[in-house]
mmCIF file of N, CA and C in Angstrom:
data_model
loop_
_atom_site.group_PDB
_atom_site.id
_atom_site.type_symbol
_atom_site.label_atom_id
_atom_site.label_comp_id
_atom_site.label_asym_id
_atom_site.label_seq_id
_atom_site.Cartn_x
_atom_site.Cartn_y
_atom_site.Cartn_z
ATOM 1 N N UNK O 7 90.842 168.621 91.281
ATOM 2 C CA UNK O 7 91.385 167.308 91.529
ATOM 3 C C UNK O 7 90.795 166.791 92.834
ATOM 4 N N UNK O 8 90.308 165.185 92.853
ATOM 5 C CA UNK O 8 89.619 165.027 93.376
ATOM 6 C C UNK O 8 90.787 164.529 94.918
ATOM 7 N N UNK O 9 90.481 164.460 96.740
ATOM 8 C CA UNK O 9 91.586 164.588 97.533
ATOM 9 C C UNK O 9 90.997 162.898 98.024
ATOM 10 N N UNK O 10 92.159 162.270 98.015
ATOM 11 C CA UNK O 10 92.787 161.404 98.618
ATOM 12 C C UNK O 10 92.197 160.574 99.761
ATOM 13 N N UNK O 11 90.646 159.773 99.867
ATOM 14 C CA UNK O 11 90.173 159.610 100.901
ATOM 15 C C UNK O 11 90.844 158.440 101.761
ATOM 16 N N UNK O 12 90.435 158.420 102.920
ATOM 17 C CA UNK O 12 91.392 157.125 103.391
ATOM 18 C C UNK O 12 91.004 156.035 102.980
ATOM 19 N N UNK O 13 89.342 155.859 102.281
ATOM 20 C CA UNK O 13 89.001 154.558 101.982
ATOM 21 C C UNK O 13 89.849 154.693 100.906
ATOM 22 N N UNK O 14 89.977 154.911 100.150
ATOM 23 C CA UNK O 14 90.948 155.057 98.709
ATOM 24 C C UNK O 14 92.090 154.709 99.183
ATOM 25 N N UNK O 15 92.916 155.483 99.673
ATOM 26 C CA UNK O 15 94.177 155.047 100.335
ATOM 27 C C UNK O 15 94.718 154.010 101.168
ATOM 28 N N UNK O 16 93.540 153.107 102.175
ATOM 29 C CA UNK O 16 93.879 151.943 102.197
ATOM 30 C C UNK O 16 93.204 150.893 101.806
ATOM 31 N N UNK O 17 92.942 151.253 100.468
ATOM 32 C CA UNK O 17 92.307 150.355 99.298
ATOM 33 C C UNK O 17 93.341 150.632 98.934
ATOM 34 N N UNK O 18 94.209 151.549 98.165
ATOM 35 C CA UNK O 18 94.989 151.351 97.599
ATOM 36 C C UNK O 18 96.759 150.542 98.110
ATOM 37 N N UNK O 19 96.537 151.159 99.188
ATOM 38 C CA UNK O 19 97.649 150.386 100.101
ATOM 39 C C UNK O 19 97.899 148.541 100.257
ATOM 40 N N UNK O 20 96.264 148.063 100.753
ATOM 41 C CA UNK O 20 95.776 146.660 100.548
ATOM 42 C C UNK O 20 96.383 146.067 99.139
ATOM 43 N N UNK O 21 95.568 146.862 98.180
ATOM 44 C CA UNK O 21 96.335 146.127 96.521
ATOM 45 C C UNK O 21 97.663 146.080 96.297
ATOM 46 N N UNK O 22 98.073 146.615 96.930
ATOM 47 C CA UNK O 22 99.933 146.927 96.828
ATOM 48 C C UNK O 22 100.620 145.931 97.014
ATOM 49 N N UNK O 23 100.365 145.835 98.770
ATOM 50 C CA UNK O 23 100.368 144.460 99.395
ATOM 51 C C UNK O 23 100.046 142.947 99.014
ATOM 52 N N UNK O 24 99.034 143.221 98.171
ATOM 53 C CA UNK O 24 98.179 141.554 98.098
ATOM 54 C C UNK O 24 99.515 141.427 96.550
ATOM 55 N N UNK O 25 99.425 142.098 95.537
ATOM 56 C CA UNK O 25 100.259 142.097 94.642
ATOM 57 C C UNK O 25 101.464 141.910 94.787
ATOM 58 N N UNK O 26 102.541 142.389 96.137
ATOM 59 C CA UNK O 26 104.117 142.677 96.479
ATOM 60 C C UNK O 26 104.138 140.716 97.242
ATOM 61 N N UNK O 27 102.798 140.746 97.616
ATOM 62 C CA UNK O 27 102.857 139.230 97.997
ATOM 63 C C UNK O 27 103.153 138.154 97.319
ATOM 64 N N UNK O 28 102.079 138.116 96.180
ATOM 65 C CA UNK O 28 101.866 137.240 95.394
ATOM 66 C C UNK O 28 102.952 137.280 94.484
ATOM 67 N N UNK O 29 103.700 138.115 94.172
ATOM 68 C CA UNK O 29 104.758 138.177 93.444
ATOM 69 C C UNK O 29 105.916 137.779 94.182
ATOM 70 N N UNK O 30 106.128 137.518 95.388
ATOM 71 C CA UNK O 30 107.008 137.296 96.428
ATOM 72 C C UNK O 30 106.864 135.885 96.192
ATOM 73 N N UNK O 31 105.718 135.267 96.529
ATOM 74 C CA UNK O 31 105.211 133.918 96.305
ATOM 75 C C UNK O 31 105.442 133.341 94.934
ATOM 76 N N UNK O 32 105.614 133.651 93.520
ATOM 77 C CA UNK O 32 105.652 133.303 92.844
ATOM 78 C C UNK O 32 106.888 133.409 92.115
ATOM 79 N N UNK O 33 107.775 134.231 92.989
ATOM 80 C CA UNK O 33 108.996 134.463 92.498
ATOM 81 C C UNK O 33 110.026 133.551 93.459
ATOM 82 N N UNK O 34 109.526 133.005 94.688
ATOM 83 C CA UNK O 34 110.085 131.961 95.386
ATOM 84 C C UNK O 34 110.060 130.489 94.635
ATOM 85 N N UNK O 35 108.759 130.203 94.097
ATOM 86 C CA UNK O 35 108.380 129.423 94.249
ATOM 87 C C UNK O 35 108.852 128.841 92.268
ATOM 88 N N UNK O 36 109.391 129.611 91.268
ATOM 89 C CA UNK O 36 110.166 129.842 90.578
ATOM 90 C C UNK O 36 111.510 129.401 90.705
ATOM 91 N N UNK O 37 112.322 129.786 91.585
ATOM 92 C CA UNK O 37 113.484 129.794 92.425
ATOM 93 C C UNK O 37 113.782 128.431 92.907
ATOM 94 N N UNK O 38 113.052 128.045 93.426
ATOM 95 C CA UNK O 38 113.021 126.733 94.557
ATOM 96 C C UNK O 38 113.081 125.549 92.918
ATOM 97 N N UNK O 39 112.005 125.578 91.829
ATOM 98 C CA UNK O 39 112.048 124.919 90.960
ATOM 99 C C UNK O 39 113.026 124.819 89.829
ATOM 100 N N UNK O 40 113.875 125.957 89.561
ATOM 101 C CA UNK O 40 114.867 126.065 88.690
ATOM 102 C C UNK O 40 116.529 125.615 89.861
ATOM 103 N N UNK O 41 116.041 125.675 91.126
ATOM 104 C CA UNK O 41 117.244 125.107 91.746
ATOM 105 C C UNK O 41 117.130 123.633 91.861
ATOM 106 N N UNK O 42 115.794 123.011 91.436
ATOM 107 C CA UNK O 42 116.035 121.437 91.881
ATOM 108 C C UNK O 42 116.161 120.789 90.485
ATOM 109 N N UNK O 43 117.279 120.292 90.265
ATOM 110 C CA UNK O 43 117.953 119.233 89.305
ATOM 111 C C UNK O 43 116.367 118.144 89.384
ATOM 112 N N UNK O 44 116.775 117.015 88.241
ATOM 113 C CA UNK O 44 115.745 116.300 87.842
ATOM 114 C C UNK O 44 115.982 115.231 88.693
ATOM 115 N N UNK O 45 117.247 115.040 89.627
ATOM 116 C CA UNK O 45 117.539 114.067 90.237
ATOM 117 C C UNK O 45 117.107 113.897 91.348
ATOM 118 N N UNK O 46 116.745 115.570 91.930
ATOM 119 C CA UNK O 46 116.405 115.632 93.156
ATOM 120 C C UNK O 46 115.129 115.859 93.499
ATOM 121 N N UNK O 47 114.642 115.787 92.633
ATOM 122 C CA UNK O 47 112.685 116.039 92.337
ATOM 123 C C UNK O 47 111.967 114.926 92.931
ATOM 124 N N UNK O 48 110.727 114.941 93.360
ATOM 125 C CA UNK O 48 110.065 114.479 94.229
ATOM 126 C C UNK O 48 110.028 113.073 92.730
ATOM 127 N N UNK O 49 110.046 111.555 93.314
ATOM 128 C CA UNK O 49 109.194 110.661 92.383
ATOM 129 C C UNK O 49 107.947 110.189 93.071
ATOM 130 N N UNK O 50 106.919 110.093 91.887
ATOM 131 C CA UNK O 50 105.548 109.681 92.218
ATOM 132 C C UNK O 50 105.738 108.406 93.235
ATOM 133 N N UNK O 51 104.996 108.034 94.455
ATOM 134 C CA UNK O 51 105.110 107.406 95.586
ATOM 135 C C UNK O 51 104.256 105.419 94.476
ATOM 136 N N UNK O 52 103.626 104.522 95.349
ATOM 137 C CA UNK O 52 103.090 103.708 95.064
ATOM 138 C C UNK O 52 102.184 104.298 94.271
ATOM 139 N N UNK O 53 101.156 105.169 95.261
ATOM 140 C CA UNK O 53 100.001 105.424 94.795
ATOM 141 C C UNK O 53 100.164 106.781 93.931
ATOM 142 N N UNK O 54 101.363 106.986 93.392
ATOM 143 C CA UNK O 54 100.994 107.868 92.067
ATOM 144 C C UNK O 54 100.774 109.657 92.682
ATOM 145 N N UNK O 55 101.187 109.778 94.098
ATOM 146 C CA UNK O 55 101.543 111.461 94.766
ATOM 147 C C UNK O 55 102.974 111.255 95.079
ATOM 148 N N UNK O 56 103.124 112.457 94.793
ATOM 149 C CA UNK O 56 104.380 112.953 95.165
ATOM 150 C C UNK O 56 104.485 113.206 96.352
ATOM 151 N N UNK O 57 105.112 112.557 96.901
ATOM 152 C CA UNK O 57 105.387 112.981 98.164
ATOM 153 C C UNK O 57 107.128 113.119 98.760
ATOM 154 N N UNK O 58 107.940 112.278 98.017
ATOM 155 C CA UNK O 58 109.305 112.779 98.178
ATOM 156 C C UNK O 58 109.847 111.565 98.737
ATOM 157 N N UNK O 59 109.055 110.774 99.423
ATOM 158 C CA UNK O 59 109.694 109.641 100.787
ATOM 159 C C UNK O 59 109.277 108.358 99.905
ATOM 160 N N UNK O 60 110.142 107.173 100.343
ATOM 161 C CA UNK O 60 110.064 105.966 100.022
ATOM 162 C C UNK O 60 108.934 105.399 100.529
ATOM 163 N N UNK O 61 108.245 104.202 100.242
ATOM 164 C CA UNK O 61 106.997 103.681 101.300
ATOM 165 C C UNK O 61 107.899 102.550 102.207
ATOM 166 N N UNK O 62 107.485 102.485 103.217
ATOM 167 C CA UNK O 62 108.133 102.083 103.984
ATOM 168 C C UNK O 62 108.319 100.522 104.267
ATOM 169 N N UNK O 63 108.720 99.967 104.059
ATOM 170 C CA UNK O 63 108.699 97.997 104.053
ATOM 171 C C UNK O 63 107.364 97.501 104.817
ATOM 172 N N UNK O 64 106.821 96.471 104.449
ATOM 173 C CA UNK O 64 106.411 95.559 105.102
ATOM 174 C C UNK O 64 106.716 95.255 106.625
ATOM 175 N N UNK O 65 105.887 94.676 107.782
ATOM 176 C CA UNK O 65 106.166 94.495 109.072
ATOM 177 C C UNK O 65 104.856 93.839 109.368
ATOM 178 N N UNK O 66 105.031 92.546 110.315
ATOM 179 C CA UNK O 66 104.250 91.577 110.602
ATOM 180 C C UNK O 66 104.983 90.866 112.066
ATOM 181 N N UNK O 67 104.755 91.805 113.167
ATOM 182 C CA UNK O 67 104.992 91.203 114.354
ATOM 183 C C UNK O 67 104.419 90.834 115.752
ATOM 184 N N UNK O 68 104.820 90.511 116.637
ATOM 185 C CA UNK O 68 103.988 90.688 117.873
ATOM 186 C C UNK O 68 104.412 91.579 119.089
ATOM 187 N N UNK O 69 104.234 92.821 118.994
ATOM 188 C CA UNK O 69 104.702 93.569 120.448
ATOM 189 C C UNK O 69 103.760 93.580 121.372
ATOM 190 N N UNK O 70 104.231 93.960 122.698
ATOM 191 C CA UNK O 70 103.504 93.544 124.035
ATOM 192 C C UNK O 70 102.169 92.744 123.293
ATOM 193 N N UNK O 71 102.541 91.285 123.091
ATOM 194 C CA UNK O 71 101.126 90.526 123.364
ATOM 195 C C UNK O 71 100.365 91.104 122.060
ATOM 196 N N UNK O 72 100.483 91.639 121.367
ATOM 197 C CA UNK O 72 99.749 92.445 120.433
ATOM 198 C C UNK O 72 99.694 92.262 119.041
ATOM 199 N N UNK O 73 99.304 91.556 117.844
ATOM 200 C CA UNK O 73 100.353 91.444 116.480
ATOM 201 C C UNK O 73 99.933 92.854 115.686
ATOM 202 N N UNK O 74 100.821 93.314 115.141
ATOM 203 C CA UNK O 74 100.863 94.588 114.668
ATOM 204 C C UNK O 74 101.679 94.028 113.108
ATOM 205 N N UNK O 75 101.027 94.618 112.069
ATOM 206 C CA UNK O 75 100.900 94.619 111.001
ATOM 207 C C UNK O 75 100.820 95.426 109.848
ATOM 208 N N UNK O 76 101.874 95.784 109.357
ATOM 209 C CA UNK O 76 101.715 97.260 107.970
ATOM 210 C C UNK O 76 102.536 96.003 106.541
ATOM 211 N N UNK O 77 101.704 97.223 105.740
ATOM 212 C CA UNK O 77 102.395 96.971 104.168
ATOM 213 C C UNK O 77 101.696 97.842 103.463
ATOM 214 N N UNK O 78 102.260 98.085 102.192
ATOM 215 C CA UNK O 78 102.436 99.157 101.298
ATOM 216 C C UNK O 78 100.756 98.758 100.457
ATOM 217 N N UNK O 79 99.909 99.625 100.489
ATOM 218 C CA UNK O 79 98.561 99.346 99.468
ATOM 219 C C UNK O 79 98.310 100.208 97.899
ATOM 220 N N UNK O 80 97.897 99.581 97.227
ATOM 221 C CA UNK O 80 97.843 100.301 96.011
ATOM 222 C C UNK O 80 96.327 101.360 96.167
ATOM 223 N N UNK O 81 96.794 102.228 95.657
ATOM 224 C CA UNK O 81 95.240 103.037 95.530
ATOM 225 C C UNK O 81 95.472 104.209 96.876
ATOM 226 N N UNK O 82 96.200 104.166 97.494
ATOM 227 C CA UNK O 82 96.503 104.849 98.345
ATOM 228 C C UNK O 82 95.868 105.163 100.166
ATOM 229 N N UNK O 83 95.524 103.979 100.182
ATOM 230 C CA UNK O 83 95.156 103.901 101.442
ATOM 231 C C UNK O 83 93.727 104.736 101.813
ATOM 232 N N UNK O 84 93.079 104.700 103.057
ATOM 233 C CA UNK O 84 91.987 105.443 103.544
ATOM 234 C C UNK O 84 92.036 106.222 103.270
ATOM 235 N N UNK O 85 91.179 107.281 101.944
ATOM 236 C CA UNK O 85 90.700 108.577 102.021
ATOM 237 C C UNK O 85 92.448 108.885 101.353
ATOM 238 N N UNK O 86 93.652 108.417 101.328
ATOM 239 C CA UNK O 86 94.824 108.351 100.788
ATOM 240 C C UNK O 86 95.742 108.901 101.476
ATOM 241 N N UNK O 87 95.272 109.153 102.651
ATOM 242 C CA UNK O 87 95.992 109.887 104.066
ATOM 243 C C UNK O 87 96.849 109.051 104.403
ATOM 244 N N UNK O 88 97.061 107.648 104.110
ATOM 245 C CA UNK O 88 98.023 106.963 104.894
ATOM 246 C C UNK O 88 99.513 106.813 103.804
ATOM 247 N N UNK O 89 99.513 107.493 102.761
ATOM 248 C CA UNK O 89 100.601 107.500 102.064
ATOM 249 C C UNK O 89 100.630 106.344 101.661
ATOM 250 N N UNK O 90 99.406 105.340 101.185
ATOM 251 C CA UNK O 90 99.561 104.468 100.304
ATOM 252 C C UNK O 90 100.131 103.083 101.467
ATOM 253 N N UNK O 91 99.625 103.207 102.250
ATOM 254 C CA UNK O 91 100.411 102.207 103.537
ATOM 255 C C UNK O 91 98.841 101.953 104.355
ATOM 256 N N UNK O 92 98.932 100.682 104.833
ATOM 257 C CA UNK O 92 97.890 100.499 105.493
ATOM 258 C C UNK O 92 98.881 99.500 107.269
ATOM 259 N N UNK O 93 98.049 99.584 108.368
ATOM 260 C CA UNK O 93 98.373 99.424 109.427
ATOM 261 C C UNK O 93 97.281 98.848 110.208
ATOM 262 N N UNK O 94 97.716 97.663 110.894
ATOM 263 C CA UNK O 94 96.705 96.649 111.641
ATOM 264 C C UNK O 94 97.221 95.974 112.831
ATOM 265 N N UNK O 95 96.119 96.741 114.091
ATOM 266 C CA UNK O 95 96.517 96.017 115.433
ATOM 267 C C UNK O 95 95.515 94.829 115.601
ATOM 268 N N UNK O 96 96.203 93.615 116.086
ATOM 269 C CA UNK O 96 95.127 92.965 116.276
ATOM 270 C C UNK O 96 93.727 92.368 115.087
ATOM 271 N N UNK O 97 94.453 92.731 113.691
ATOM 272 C CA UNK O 97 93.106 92.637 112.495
ATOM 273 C C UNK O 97 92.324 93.787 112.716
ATOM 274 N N UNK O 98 92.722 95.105 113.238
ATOM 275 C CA UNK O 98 91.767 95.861 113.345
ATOM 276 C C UNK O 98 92.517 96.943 112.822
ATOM 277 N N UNK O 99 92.200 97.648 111.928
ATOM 278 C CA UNK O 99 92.515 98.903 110.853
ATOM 279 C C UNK O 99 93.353 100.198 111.462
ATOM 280 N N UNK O 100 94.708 100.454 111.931
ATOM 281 C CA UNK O 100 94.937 101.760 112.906
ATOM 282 C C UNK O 100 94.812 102.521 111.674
ATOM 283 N N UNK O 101 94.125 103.488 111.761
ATOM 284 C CA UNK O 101 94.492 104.580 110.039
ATOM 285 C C UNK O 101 95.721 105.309 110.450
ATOM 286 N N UNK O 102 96.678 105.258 109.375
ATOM 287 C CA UNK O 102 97.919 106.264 109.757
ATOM 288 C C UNK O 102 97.563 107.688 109.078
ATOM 289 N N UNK O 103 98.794 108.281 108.687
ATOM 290 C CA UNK O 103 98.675 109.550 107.908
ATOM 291 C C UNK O 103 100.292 109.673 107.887
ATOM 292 N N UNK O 104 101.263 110.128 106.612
ATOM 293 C CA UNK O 104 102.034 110.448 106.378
ATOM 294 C C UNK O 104 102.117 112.097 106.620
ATOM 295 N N UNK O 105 102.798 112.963 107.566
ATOM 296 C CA UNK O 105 102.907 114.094 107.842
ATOM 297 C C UNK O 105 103.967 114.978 106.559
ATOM 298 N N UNK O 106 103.882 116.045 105.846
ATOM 299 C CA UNK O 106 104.815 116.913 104.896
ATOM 300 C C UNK O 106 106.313 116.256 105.722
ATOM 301 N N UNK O 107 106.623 116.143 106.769
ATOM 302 C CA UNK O 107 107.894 116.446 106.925
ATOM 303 C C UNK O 107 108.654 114.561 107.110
ATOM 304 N N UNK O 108 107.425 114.220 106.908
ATOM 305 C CA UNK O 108 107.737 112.516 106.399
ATOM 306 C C UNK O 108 107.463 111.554 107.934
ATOM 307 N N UNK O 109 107.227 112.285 108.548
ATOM 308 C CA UNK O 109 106.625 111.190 110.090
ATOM 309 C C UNK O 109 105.476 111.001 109.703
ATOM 310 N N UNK O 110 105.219 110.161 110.861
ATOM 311 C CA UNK O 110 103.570 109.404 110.642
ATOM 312 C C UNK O 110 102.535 109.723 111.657
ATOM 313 N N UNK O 111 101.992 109.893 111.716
ATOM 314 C CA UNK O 111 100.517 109.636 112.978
ATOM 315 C C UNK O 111 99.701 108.758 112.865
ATOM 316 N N UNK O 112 98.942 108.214 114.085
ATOM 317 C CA UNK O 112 98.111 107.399 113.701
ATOM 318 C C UNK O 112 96.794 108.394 114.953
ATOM 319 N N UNK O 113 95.371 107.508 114.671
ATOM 320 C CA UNK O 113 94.171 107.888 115.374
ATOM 321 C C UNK O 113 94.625 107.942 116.664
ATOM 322 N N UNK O 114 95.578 106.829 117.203
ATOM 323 C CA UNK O 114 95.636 106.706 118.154
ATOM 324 C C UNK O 114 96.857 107.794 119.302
ATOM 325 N N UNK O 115 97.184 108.417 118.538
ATOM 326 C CA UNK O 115 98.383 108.884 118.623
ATOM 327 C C UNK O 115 98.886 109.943 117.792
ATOM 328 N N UNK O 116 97.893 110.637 117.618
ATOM 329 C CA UNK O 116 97.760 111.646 116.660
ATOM 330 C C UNK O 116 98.674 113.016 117.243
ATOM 331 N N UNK O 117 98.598 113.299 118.329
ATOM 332 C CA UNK O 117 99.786 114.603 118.225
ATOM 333 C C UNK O 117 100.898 114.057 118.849
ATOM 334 N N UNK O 118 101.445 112.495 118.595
ATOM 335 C CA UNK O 118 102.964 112.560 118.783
ATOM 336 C C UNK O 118 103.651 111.606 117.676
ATOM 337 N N UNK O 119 104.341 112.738 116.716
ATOM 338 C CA UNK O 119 104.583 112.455 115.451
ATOM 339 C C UNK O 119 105.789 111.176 115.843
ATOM 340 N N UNK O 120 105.809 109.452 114.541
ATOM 341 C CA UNK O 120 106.764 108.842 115.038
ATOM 342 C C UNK O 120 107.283 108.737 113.241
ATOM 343 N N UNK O 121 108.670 107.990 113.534
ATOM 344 C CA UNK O 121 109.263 107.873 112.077
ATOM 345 C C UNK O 121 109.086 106.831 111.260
ATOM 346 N N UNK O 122 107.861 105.838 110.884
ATOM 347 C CA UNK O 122 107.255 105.207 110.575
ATOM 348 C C UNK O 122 106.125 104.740 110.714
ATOM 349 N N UNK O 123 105.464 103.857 110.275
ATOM 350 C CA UNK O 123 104.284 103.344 110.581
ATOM 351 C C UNK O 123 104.102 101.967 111.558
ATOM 352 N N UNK O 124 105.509 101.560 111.502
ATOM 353 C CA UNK O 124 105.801 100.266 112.590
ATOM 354 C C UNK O 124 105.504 101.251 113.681
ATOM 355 N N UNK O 125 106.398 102.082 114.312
ATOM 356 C CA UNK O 125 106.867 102.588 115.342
ATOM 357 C C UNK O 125 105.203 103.480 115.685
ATOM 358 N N UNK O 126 104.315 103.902 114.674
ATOM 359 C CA UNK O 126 103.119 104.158 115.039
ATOM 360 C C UNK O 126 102.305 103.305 115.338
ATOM 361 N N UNK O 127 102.256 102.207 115.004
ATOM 362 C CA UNK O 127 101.497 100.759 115.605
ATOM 363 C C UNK O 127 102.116 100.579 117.078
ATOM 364 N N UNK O 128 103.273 100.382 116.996
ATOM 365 C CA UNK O 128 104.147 100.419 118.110
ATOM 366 C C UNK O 128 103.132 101.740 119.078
ATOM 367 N N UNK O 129 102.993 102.470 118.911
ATOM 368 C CA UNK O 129 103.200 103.778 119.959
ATOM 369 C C UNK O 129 101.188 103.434 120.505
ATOM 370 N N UNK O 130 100.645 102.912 119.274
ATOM 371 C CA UNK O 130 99.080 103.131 119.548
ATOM 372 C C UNK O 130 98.875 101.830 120.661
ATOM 373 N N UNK O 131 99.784 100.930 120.206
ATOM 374 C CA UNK O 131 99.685 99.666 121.297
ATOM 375 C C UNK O 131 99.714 100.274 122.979
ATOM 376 N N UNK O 132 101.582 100.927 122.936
ATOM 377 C CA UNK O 132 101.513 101.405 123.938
ATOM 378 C C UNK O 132 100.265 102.521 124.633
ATOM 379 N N UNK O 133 99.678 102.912 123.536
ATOM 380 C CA UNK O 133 98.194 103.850 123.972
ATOM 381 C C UNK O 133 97.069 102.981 124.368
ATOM 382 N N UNK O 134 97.035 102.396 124.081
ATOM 383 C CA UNK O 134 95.942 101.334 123.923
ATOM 384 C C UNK O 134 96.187 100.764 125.220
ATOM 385 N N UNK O 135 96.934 100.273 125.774
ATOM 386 C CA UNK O 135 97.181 99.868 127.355
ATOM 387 C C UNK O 135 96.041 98.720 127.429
ATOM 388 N N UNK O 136 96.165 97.882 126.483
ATOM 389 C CA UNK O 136 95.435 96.923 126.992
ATOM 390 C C UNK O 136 94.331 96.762 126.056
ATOM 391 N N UNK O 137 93.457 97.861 125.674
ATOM 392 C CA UNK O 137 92.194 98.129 125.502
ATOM 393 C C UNK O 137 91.901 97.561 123.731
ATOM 394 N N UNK O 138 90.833 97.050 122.903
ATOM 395 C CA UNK O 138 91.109 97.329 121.694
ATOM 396 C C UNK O 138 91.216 98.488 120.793
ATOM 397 N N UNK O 139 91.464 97.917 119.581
ATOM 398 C CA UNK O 139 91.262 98.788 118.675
ATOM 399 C C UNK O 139 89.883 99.222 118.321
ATOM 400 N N UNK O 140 89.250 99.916 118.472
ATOM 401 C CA UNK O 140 88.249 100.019 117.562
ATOM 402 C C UNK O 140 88.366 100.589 116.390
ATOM 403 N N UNK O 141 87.473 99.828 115.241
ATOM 404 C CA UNK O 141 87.611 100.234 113.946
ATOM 405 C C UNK O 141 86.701 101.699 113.957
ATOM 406 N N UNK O 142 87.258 102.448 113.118
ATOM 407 C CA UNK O 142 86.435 103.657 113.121
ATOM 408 C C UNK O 142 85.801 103.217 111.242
ATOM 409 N N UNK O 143 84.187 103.937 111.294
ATOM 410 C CA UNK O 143 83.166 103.650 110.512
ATOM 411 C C UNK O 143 83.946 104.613 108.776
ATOM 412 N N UNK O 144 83.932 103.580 107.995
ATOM 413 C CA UNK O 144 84.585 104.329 106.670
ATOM 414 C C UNK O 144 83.398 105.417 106.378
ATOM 415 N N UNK O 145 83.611 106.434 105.286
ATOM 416 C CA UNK O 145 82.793 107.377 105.304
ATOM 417 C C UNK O 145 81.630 106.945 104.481
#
């Protein structure tokens, strides 16, 4: 009988693991779907993803000196990162992004998550201190 090498043994150990995982993962993820009723299930957004959250109203104002501008777009926005919502300082394009946990970011303001896309126009103005927007080049 052939003895037990360690490459064998943590080869065999590794497969154990990757398997005790994936079955962990798929037995959660089972679980989570037989607990959510049909009521409480994500509905397809404007643009046809699930994302769970409402799109957020229309807004057309002027803060500090500034007009700031969102509404809901079909097709799902830049690259579709903006959750189907588009956002404009000044006529100039802020790209947002809808975050998993339903806040927003924008270019301008990218690591301080806010709870809409007003309040991210809002926050890039205050970044902006004056300065424009620049449009960044579509791909």
């Amino acid at each position: 009988m052939p003895e037990l090498s360690r490459r064998r043994a943590l080869t065999a150990a590794a497969t154990l693991a990757a398997t005790a995982g994936a079955a962990a993962v798929v037995a959660s993820g089972a679980a989570a779907d037989a607990s959510t009723t049909p009521a409480t299930r994500a509905t397809p957004g404007a643009a046809g993803h699930e994302h769970g959250h409402h799109s957020p109203a229309s807004f057309d104002e002027v803060y500090k000196g500034r007009r700031i501008q969102g509404h809901p777009v079909a097709g799902g926005g830049h690259q579709h990162h903006g959750g189907g919502y588009a956002v404009f300082v000044d006529g100039a394009e802020l790209h947002v992004m809808r975050n998993a946990d339903g806040t927003w970011i924008s270019v301008v303001s990218h690591y301080d998550p806010v709870p809409n896309p007003r309040a991210a126009a809002r926050a890039a103005v205050d970044e902006l201190q004056g300065a424009q927007l620049v449009p960044l080049p579509a791909n």
